[in-house]
Amino acid sequence: MPPPPPPRQAVRGSGRLGRGSPCELRAGVMVMKASVEDDDSGWELGIPEKMEKSNTNWVDITQDFEEACRELKLGELLHDKLVNFFYCRFGLFEAMSAIEMMDPKMDAGMIGNQVNRKVLNFEQAIKDGTIKIKDLTLPELIGIMDTCFCCLITWLEGHSLAQTVFTCLYIHNPDFIEDPAMKAFALGILKICDIAREKVNKAAVFEEEDFQSMTYGFKMANSVTDLRVTGMLKDVEDDMQRRVKSTRSRQGEERDPEVELEHQQCLAVFSRVKFTRVLLTVLIAFTKKETSAVAEAQKLMVQAADLLSAIHNSLHHGIQAQNDTTKGDHPIMMGFEPLVNQRLLPPTFPRYAKIIKREEMVNYFARLIDRIKTVCEVVNLTNLHCILDFFCEFSEQSPCVLSRSLLQTTFLVDNKKVFGIHLMQDMVKDALRSFVSPPVLSPKCCLYNNHQAKDCIDSFVTHCVRPFCSLIQIHGHNRARQRDKLGHILEEFATLQDEAEKVDAALHTMLLKQEPHRQHLACLGTWVLYHNLRIMIQYLLSGFELELYSMHEYYYIYWYLSEFLYAWLMSTLSRADGSQMAEERIMEEQQKGRSSKKTKKKKKVRPLSREITMSQAYQNMCAGMFKTMVAFDMDGKVRKPKFELDSEQVRYEHRFAPFNSVMTPPPVHYLQFKEMSDLNKYSPPPQSPELYVAASKHFQQAKMILENIPNPDHEVNRILKVAKPNFVVMKLLAGGHKKESKVPPEFDFSAHKYFPVVKLV
C-alpha cells in the first residue's frame, strides 16, 4: 500500500483552464494542480524558460515520487481502498489520459504554449485595440466575410466549430459590434451554423468523420429571431445598394479611379451580404413543413448562384491574411485568432484544421447550390421506387453532409409523412401496384373490400415502413458507411421477405375461394425479393468504388453478380412484369364485358422493360469481367498473395458474410462456388484464348443492348465507355497478343466505378 499523499503543493501544470484537475496524478503520490494567478495572460505558462516569470512556489517532488513508486508491486496502479475522492478507481482509461494530457503531441490544448505571440479573446482584443468594432473599411469587411465563408465551409467538411467559424472573434459576441454591416453578417453566419447544425442532427446521417455538432458553449444568436437577422441583413443590403448606385459611372462623365474602386468594393460587400441573407432564407425555408417552401428555396438558390460571379471577381478587394508563425494555412488577420479556442478542445490528438482558400470557397458554394437545387426536385416524385432511385443517384455524387441532411428532412418531415403530405403506408401500396399489381390492391378484385384480406395487407404494409425508411436513410450516409449499413439492413428485409410469403399464401387461399381463375402467389414476395437483390448487388458493387477488393478477388465477386444475383434479379423482374400483364388482361376482359365498342390496341411500353434491359447489360458486363479474370489467371497475369494467416475461402466467406442472414436467394458458399465455377466439368476444359473470346462476346452483347436503349442517360454512356474498349482488348488477347508477357494488366476505374477498362502493359 503506498503511503498517503503529501500535502498539496503548488505544482505547476500547463496553466490551462480545466487541465489541472483532470490531470492530477492519482497513484497515491502527489497531486498536480494548475494554480494560475491570472489565467488570461498565460499562454506561455508551462514553458520551462519562462517559469521564473510566475510567482508560484515550485517544489521538487521527484524523490518523494520515486520512493512512493517503490512501494507498488509490479503491474499495480492503485488500491481501491484509498478513500480520498481523487484517488479512487484509477484504471487504464485514467492512466492513458494522464499520460496524454499536457503532451504537445497528444493534447490539442498544448499548441497554444508553442507560439510566441499573445493570444487574445474578443474582449481583450477590443481593449488592446487590435480589432475594430466600428467604422470598418470596405476591404476589411470583404476580407473578413470571405474568410468567414471559408471557415463555414471547412466546418461543413468535418472540422470543429472551435477551429473554424469561432476562430473569427466577431462571431463570439456580435452584441459588441457597432458596425452595422459586420454585426448583421456575424449574426447571419451564426444563424446559418445553428440551422445547419439542427438539420444535420435531425437527419442523423452523419458520422464523426463527417460533421462535428458541438458548439463549445458559444451562443448561437438564440436571443435574436431569424426574421430579425434577415431584416438586419436586408437593411445593410439596401444601404450598400444605395452606395453602389451613388458611385455608379454616368454617361459622358470622366471616371475618378477612387470612386470606381469604391463602387467595386460596395458592390462586393453588397453581393456577400445578399448571399448570406439568401442562404439563411433558404435554410429557414427548409425548416417549414409545407412543400411550397421547397419551391421558394429553389427560386432563392437561383439568386444565390447569380451572386457567385460577383463574389469571385471581387476576391482581390478584401484584406489578405498575414503570415502565420505557426502554420501557413490558417488565416491570421484582423478579427481572426486560430488559437483562441485551443483551451476548449478536449485533451486529444491535435487535429489540424486547414481552412480552404477563397477561390475554392466560391467553387464549393457553386456545387452546394447545385446540390440544394437537386434536393428541391425530390418533392416532384410520387413513386417510392423513383424516390429510392433519386436517393441512390444523389448519393453517387458524394454530396456534403448538409445537402444529404436537407434531402432526408425534406423527404420525411417531422410529422413522419412523406413531404409532409403522404403517409408512408400509401407510398408502399402505390409502389406495390406499380411494380407487381397484386390483386388485393385492385379495386376490381373481391379481396379489395374483404376485411380479413384488408387486415393482412395493412399489417404487412405497416411492417414495411420501418425497413424502407431505414433504407432511404442509409442512402443519406457517406459512401463508406452506407456499405456497412446495407449489410445490416439485409436482416430486416429477410424478415420482411418471410412475412411477405406468408401473407401471399393467406391471400391466395382467400382468392381461390371466390375467384378460382386468379392467383395471389409470390406477389408481395416478389416485390420484397426485388429490393433484397438490389441491396445485395449494391453492397457488392460498392466494394469496387471503395477499392476494397484485391485484383485476385475480382473473379469471384463478378461471378456472384453475373451468375447469381443478376440472374435472380432478371427472373424477379420478369415475374413482376408477367404479374402486371396478367392483371391487365383481367381488367381488359372486365371492361370488354361492359362495353361493346371495339377499341384499337396501342402498343404499351412495359414499365419494367428498361430495368430488365439494364440488368441484362450489367449481367453481361459482370460475366465478361469474370471470364477475363479467369483467363488472366490461367496466363499467370494475376498476382496472388502467399496466404499464411488466411486463405481464399476465408476471404470469400468474409466478402459474402452479410448474405448469410438472407434465405431467398440462398447464399452460395465457397465450396458450392468452386464446384459451380470449375472449368474441368467441361470436356475439353476451355483455355485462356477461348475465355477471351467468350468475354469479348459478353462485352459486345452489353454494347449492343445499351446502344438500343432510347434516350440513353449518363449511366448508359459510362458503361459503353468500358464495354467498347474491353471488347477490342479481349479480341486482341484472343489472337495471342502479349501471350508470353506475365506483367499484370491495369484496371482503370475512371470511366465507371464498378467496371474497369482493361489495359495491357
PDB file of N, CA and C in Angstrom, residues 264-320:
ATOM      1  N   GLN A 264     -16.749  49.367 -56.861  1.00  0.00           N
ATOM      2  CA  GLN A 264     -16.483  47.927 -56.936  1.00  0.00           C
ATOM      3  C   GLN A 264     -16.511  47.285 -55.547  1.00  0.00           C
ATOM      4  N   GLN A 265     -15.971  48.003 -54.555  1.00  0.00           N
ATOM      5  CA  GLN A 265     -15.934  47.461 -53.195  1.00  0.00           C
ATOM      6  C   GLN A 265     -17.328  47.422 -52.564  1.00  0.00           C
ATOM      7  N   CYS A 266     -18.127  48.457 -52.829  1.00  0.00           N
ATOM      8  CA  CYS A 266     -19.517  48.466 -52.327  1.00  0.00           C
ATOM      9  C   CYS A 266     -20.312  47.316 -52.949  1.00  0.00           C
ATOM     10  N   LEU A 267     -20.083  47.103 -54.241  1.00  0.00           N
ATOM     11  CA  LEU A 267     -20.758  46.002 -54.943  1.00  0.00           C
ATOM     12  C   LEU A 267     -20.340  44.652 -54.350  1.00  0.00           C
ATOM     13  N   ALA A 268     -19.052  44.549 -53.977  1.00  0.00           N
ATOM     14  CA  ALA A 268     -18.536  43.309 -53.381  1.00  0.00           C
ATOM     15  C   ALA A 268     -19.196  43.031 -52.031  1.00  0.00           C
ATOM     16  N   VAL A 269     -19.296  44.059 -51.181  1.00  0.00           N
ATOM     17  CA  VAL A 269     -19.943  43.886 -49.866  1.00  0.00           C
ATOM     18  C   VAL A 269     -21.424  43.570 -50.050  1.00  0.00           C
ATOM     19  N   PHE A 270     -22.074  44.289 -50.979  1.00  0.00           N
ATOM     20  CA  PHE A 270     -23.496  44.054 -51.273  1.00  0.00           C
ATOM     21  C   PHE A 270     -23.727  42.587 -51.661  1.00  0.00           C
ATOM     22  N   SER A 271     -22.878  42.062 -52.555  1.00  0.00           N
ATOM     23  CA  SER A 271     -23.034  40.675 -53.033  1.00  0.00           C
ATOM     24  C   SER A 271     -22.897  39.682 -51.888  1.00  0.00           C
ATOM     25  N   ARG A 272     -21.948  39.931 -50.993  1.00  0.00           N
ATOM     26  CA  ARG A 272     -21.696  38.998 -49.891  1.00  0.00           C
ATOM     27  C   ARG A 272     -22.816  39.033 -48.854  1.00  0.00           C
ATOM     28  N   VAL A 273     -23.293  40.230 -48.552  1.00  0.00           N
ATOM     29  CA  VAL A 273     -24.386  40.356 -47.571  1.00  0.00           C
ATOM     30  C   VAL A 273     -25.660  39.724 -48.130  1.00  0.00           C
ATOM     31  N   LYS A 274     -25.928  39.978 -49.412  1.00  0.00           N
ATOM     32  CA  LYS A 274     -27.129  39.398 -50.031  1.00  0.00           C
ATOM     33  C   LYS A 274     -27.019  37.878 -50.092  1.00  0.00           C
ATOM     34  N   PHE A 275     -25.826  37.375 -50.418  1.00  0.00           N
ATOM     35  CA  PHE A 275     -25.627  35.922 -50.478  1.00  0.00           C
ATOM     36  C   PHE A 275     -25.887  35.298 -49.102  1.00  0.00           C
ATOM     37  N   THR A 276     -25.404  35.947 -48.041  1.00  0.00           N
ATOM     38  CA  THR A 276     -25.626  35.449 -46.673  1.00  0.00           C
ATOM     39  C   THR A 276     -27.117  35.419 -46.357  1.00  0.00           C
ATOM     40  N   ARG A 277     -27.815  36.506 -46.725  1.00  0.00           N
ATOM     41  CA  ARG A 277     -29.261  36.576 -46.460  1.00  0.00           C
ATOM     42  C   ARG A 277     -30.015  35.491 -47.235  1.00  0.00           C
ATOM     43  N   VAL A 278     -29.666  35.308 -48.497  1.00  0.00           N
ATOM     44  CA  VAL A 278     -30.354  34.312 -49.331  1.00  0.00           C
ATOM     45  C   VAL A 278     -30.101  32.901 -48.804  1.00  0.00           C
ATOM     46  N   LEU A 279     -28.838  32.609 -48.451  1.00  0.00           N
ATOM     47  CA  LEU A 279     -28.509  31.279 -47.924  1.00  0.00           C
ATOM     48  C   LEU A 279     -29.250  31.010 -46.618  1.00  0.00           C
ATOM     49  N   LEU A 280     -29.314  32.019 -45.752  1.00  0.00           N
ATOM     50  CA  LEU A 280     -30.043  31.880 -44.488  1.00  0.00           C
ATOM     51  C   LEU A 280     -31.534  31.661 -44.748  1.00  0.00           C
ATOM     52  N   THR A 281     -32.100  32.421 -45.688  1.00  0.00           N
ATOM     53  CA  THR A 281     -33.530  32.293 -46.008  1.00  0.00           C
ATOM     54  C   THR A 281     -33.840  30.909 -46.576  1.00  0.00           C
ATOM     55  N   VAL A 282     -32.916  30.365 -47.369  1.00  0.00           N
ATOM     56  CA  VAL A 282     -33.096  29.014 -47.923  1.00  0.00           C
ATOM     57  C   VAL A 282     -33.151  27.987 -46.799  1.00  0.00           C
ATOM     58  N   LEU A 283     -32.228  28.086 -45.855  1.00  0.00           N
ATOM     59  CA  LEU A 283     -32.211  27.132 -44.737  1.00  0.00           C
ATOM     60  C   LEU A 283     -33.459  27.276 -43.869  1.00  0.00           C
ATOM     61  N   ILE A 284     -33.924  28.516 -43.692  1.00  0.00           N
ATOM     62  CA  ILE A 284     -35.170  28.736 -42.934  1.00  0.00           C
ATOM     63  C   ILE A 284     -36.339  28.086 -43.666  1.00  0.00           C
ATOM     64  N   ALA A 285     -36.346  28.201 -45.010  1.00  0.00           N
ATOM     65  CA  ALA A 285     -37.426  27.606 -45.817  1.00  0.00           C
ATOM     66  C   ALA A 285     -37.481  26.095 -45.626  1.00  0.00           C
ATOM     67  N   PHE A 286     -36.320  25.471 -45.478  1.00  0.00           N
ATOM     68  CA  PHE A 286     -36.282  24.015 -45.298  1.00  0.00           C
ATOM     69  C   PHE A 286     -36.765  23.587 -43.916  1.00  0.00           C
ATOM     70  N   THR A 287     -36.918  24.541 -42.992  1.00  0.00           N
ATOM     71  CA  THR A 287     -37.448  24.183 -41.666  1.00  0.00           C
ATOM     72  C   THR A 287     -38.974  24.160 -41.666  1.00  0.00           C
ATOM     73  N   LYS A 288     -39.587  24.707 -42.724  1.00  0.00           N
ATOM     74  CA  LYS A 288     -41.056  24.720 -42.812  1.00  0.00           C
ATOM     75  C   LYS A 288     -41.562  23.376 -43.321  1.00  0.00           C
ATOM     76  N   LYS A 289     -42.783  23.032 -42.944  1.00  0.00           N
ATOM     77  CA  LYS A 289     -43.343  21.730 -43.306  1.00  0.00           C
ATOM     78  C   LYS A 289     -44.027  21.740 -44.670  1.00  0.00           C
ATOM     79  N   GLU A 290     -44.386  22.926 -45.173  1.00  0.00           N
ATOM     80  CA  GLU A 290     -45.100  22.998 -46.444  1.00  0.00           C
ATOM     81  C   GLU A 290     -44.141  22.760 -47.610  1.00  0.00           C
ATOM     82  N   THR A 291     -44.608  22.019 -48.622  1.00  0.00           N
ATOM     83  CA  THR A 291     -43.766  21.769 -49.800  1.00  0.00           C
ATOM     84  C   THR A 291     -43.569  23.037 -50.619  1.00  0.00           C
ATOM     85  N   SER A 292     -44.468  24.019 -50.451  1.00  0.00           N
ATOM     86  CA  SER A 292     -44.312  25.295 -51.172  1.00  0.00           C
ATOM     87  C   SER A 292     -43.015  25.991 -50.756  1.00  0.00           C
ATOM     88  N   ALA A 293     -42.572  25.748 -49.519  1.00  0.00           N
ATOM     89  CA  ALA A 293     -41.322  26.351 -49.035  1.00  0.00           C
ATOM     90  C   ALA A 293     -40.124  25.822 -49.814  1.00  0.00           C
ATOM     91  N   VAL A 294     -40.204  24.563 -50.272  1.00  0.00           N
ATOM     92  CA  VAL A 294     -39.114  23.978 -51.065  1.00  0.00           C
ATOM     93  C   VAL A 294     -39.029  24.668 -52.419  1.00  0.00           C
ATOM     94  N   ALA A 295     -40.189  24.955 -53.007  1.00  0.00           N
ATOM     95  CA  ALA A 295     -40.205  25.685 -54.284  1.00  0.00           C
ATOM     96  C   ALA A 295     -39.625  27.086 -54.108  1.00  0.00           C
ATOM     97  N   GLU A 296     -39.918  27.693 -52.952  1.00  0.00           N
ATOM     98  CA  GLU A 296     -39.363  29.020 -52.639  1.00  0.00           C
ATOM     99  C   GLU A 296     -37.835  28.941 -52.517  1.00  0.00           C
ATOM    100  N   ALA A 297     -37.361  27.885 -51.862  1.00  0.00           N
ATOM    101  CA  ALA A 297     -35.911  27.690 -51.710  1.00  0.00           C
ATOM    102  C   ALA A 297     -35.239  27.515 -53.062  1.00  0.00           C
ATOM    103  N   GLN A 298     -35.907  26.826 -53.976  1.00  0.00           N
ATOM    104  CA  GLN A 298     -35.349  26.597 -55.314  1.00  0.00           C
ATOM    105  C   GLN A 298     -35.161  27.919 -56.060  1.00  0.00           C
ATOM    106  N   LYS A 299     -36.137  28.810 -55.928  1.00  0.00           N
ATOM    107  CA  LYS A 299     -36.024  30.133 -56.581  1.00  0.00           C
ATOM    108  C   LYS A 299     -34.887  30.945 -55.962  1.00  0.00           C
ATOM    109  N   LEU A 300     -34.769  30.877 -54.639  1.00  0.00           N
ATOM    110  CA  LEU A 300     -33.715  31.625 -53.951  1.00  0.00           C
ATOM    111  C   LEU A 300     -32.324  31.121 -54.332  1.00  0.00           C
ATOM    112  N   MET A 301     -32.212  29.814 -54.593  1.00  0.00           N
ATOM    113  CA  MET A 301     -30.918  29.250 -54.988  1.00  0.00           C
ATOM    114  C   MET A 301     -30.447  29.810 -56.329  1.00  0.00           C
ATOM    115  N   VAL A 302     -31.399  30.131 -57.188  1.00  0.00           N
ATOM    116  CA  VAL A 302     -31.054  30.757 -58.480  1.00  0.00           C
ATOM    117  C   VAL A 302     -30.443  32.131 -58.224  1.00  0.00           C
ATOM    118  N   GLN A 303     -31.043  32.877 -57.279  1.00  0.00           N
ATOM    119  CA  GLN A 303     -30.493  34.194 -56.907  1.00  0.00           C
ATOM    120  C   GLN A 303     -29.079  34.052 -56.337  1.00  0.00           C
ATOM    121  N   ALA A 304     -28.893  33.059 -55.473  1.00  0.00           N
ATOM    122  CA  ALA A 304     -27.578  32.845 -54.850  1.00  0.00           C
ATOM    123  C   ALA A 304     -26.526  32.519 -55.907  1.00  0.00           C
ATOM    124  N   ALA A 305     -26.898  31.695 -56.878  1.00  0.00           N
ATOM    125  CA  ALA A 305     -25.957  31.320 -57.946  1.00  0.00           C
ATOM    126  C   ALA A 305     -25.532  32.539 -58.756  1.00  0.00           C
ATOM    127  N   ASP A 306     -26.473  33.467 -58.973  1.00  0.00           N
ATOM    128  CA  ASP A 306     -26.167  34.683 -59.751  1.00  0.00           C
ATOM    129  C   ASP A 306     -25.170  35.589 -59.028  1.00  0.00           C
ATOM    130  N   LEU A 307     -25.100  35.492 -57.701  1.00  0.00           N
ATOM    131  CA  LEU A 307     -24.206  36.362 -56.922  1.00  0.00           C
ATOM    132  C   LEU A 307     -22.762  35.856 -56.896  1.00  0.00           C
ATOM    133  N   LEU A 308     -22.559  34.589 -57.227  1.00  0.00           N
ATOM    134  CA  LEU A 308     -21.225  33.994 -57.074  1.00  0.00           C
ATOM    135  C   LEU A 308     -20.177  34.600 -57.996  1.00  0.00           C
ATOM    136  N   SER A 309     -20.587  34.958 -59.213  1.00  0.00           N
ATOM    137  CA  SER A 309     -19.597  35.544 -60.140  1.00  0.00           C
ATOM    138  C   SER A 309     -19.098  36.885 -59.603  1.00  0.00           C
ATOM    139  N   ALA A 310     -20.016  37.694 -59.022  1.00  0.00           N
ATOM    140  CA  ALA A 310     -19.614  38.985 -58.441  1.00  0.00           C
ATOM    141  C   ALA A 310     -18.687  38.770 -57.241  1.00  0.00           C
ATOM    142  N   ILE A 311     -18.963  37.740 -56.443  1.00  0.00           N
ATOM    143  CA  ILE A 311     -18.105  37.433 -55.289  1.00  0.00           C
ATOM    144  C   ILE A 311     -16.724  36.991 -55.771  1.00  0.00           C
ATOM    145  N   HIS A 312     -16.695  36.141 -56.778  1.00  0.00           N
ATOM    146  CA  HIS A 312     -15.420  35.629 -57.301  1.00  0.00           C
ATOM    147  C   HIS A 312     -14.568  36.747 -57.894  1.00  0.00           C
ATOM    148  N   ASN A 313     -15.213  37.640 -58.635  1.00  0.00           N
ATOM    149  CA  ASN A 313     -14.468  38.714 -59.310  1.00  0.00           C
ATOM    150  C   ASN A 313     -13.947  39.777 -58.350  1.00  0.00           C
ATOM    151  N   SER A 314     -14.450  39.779 -57.113  1.00  0.00           N
ATOM    152  CA  SER A 314     -14.035  40.817 -56.156  1.00  0.00           C
ATOM    153  C   SER A 314     -13.233  40.256 -54.985  1.00  0.00           C
ATOM    154  N   LEU A 315     -12.745  39.025 -55.108  1.00  0.00           N
ATOM    155  CA  LEU A 315     -11.957  38.426 -54.020  1.00  0.00           C
ATOM    156  C   LEU A 315     -10.720  39.253 -53.688  1.00  0.00           C
ATOM    157  N   HIS A 316     -10.115  39.864 -54.716  1.00  0.00           N
ATOM    158  CA  HIS A 316      -8.865  40.613 -54.515  1.00  0.00           C
ATOM    159  C   HIS A 316      -9.068  41.916 -53.755  1.00  0.00           C
ATOM    160  N   HIS A 317     -10.324  42.378 -53.620  1.00  0.00           N
ATOM    161  CA  HIS A 317     -10.589  43.642 -52.916  1.00  0.00           C
ATOM    162  C   HIS A 317     -10.482  43.497 -51.397  1.00  0.00           C
ATOM    163  N   GLY A 318     -10.601  42.286 -50.879  1.00  0.00           N
ATOM    164  CA  GLY A 318     -10.570  42.080 -49.430  1.00  0.00           C
ATOM    165  C   GLY A 318      -9.159  42.066 -48.880  1.00  0.00           C
ATOM    166  N   ILE A 319      -9.035  42.422 -47.591  1.00  0.00           N
ATOM    167  CA  ILE A 319      -7.713  42.350 -46.954  1.00  0.00           C
ATOM    168  C   ILE A 319      -7.278  40.890 -46.911  1.00  0.00           C
ATOM    169  N   GLN A 320      -5.987  40.669 -47.020  1.00  0.00           N
ATOM    170  CA  GLN A 320      -5.460  39.306 -47.078  1.00  0.00           C
ATOM    171  C   GLN A 320      -4.874  38.903 -45.726  1.00  0.00           C
TER     172      GLN A 320
END
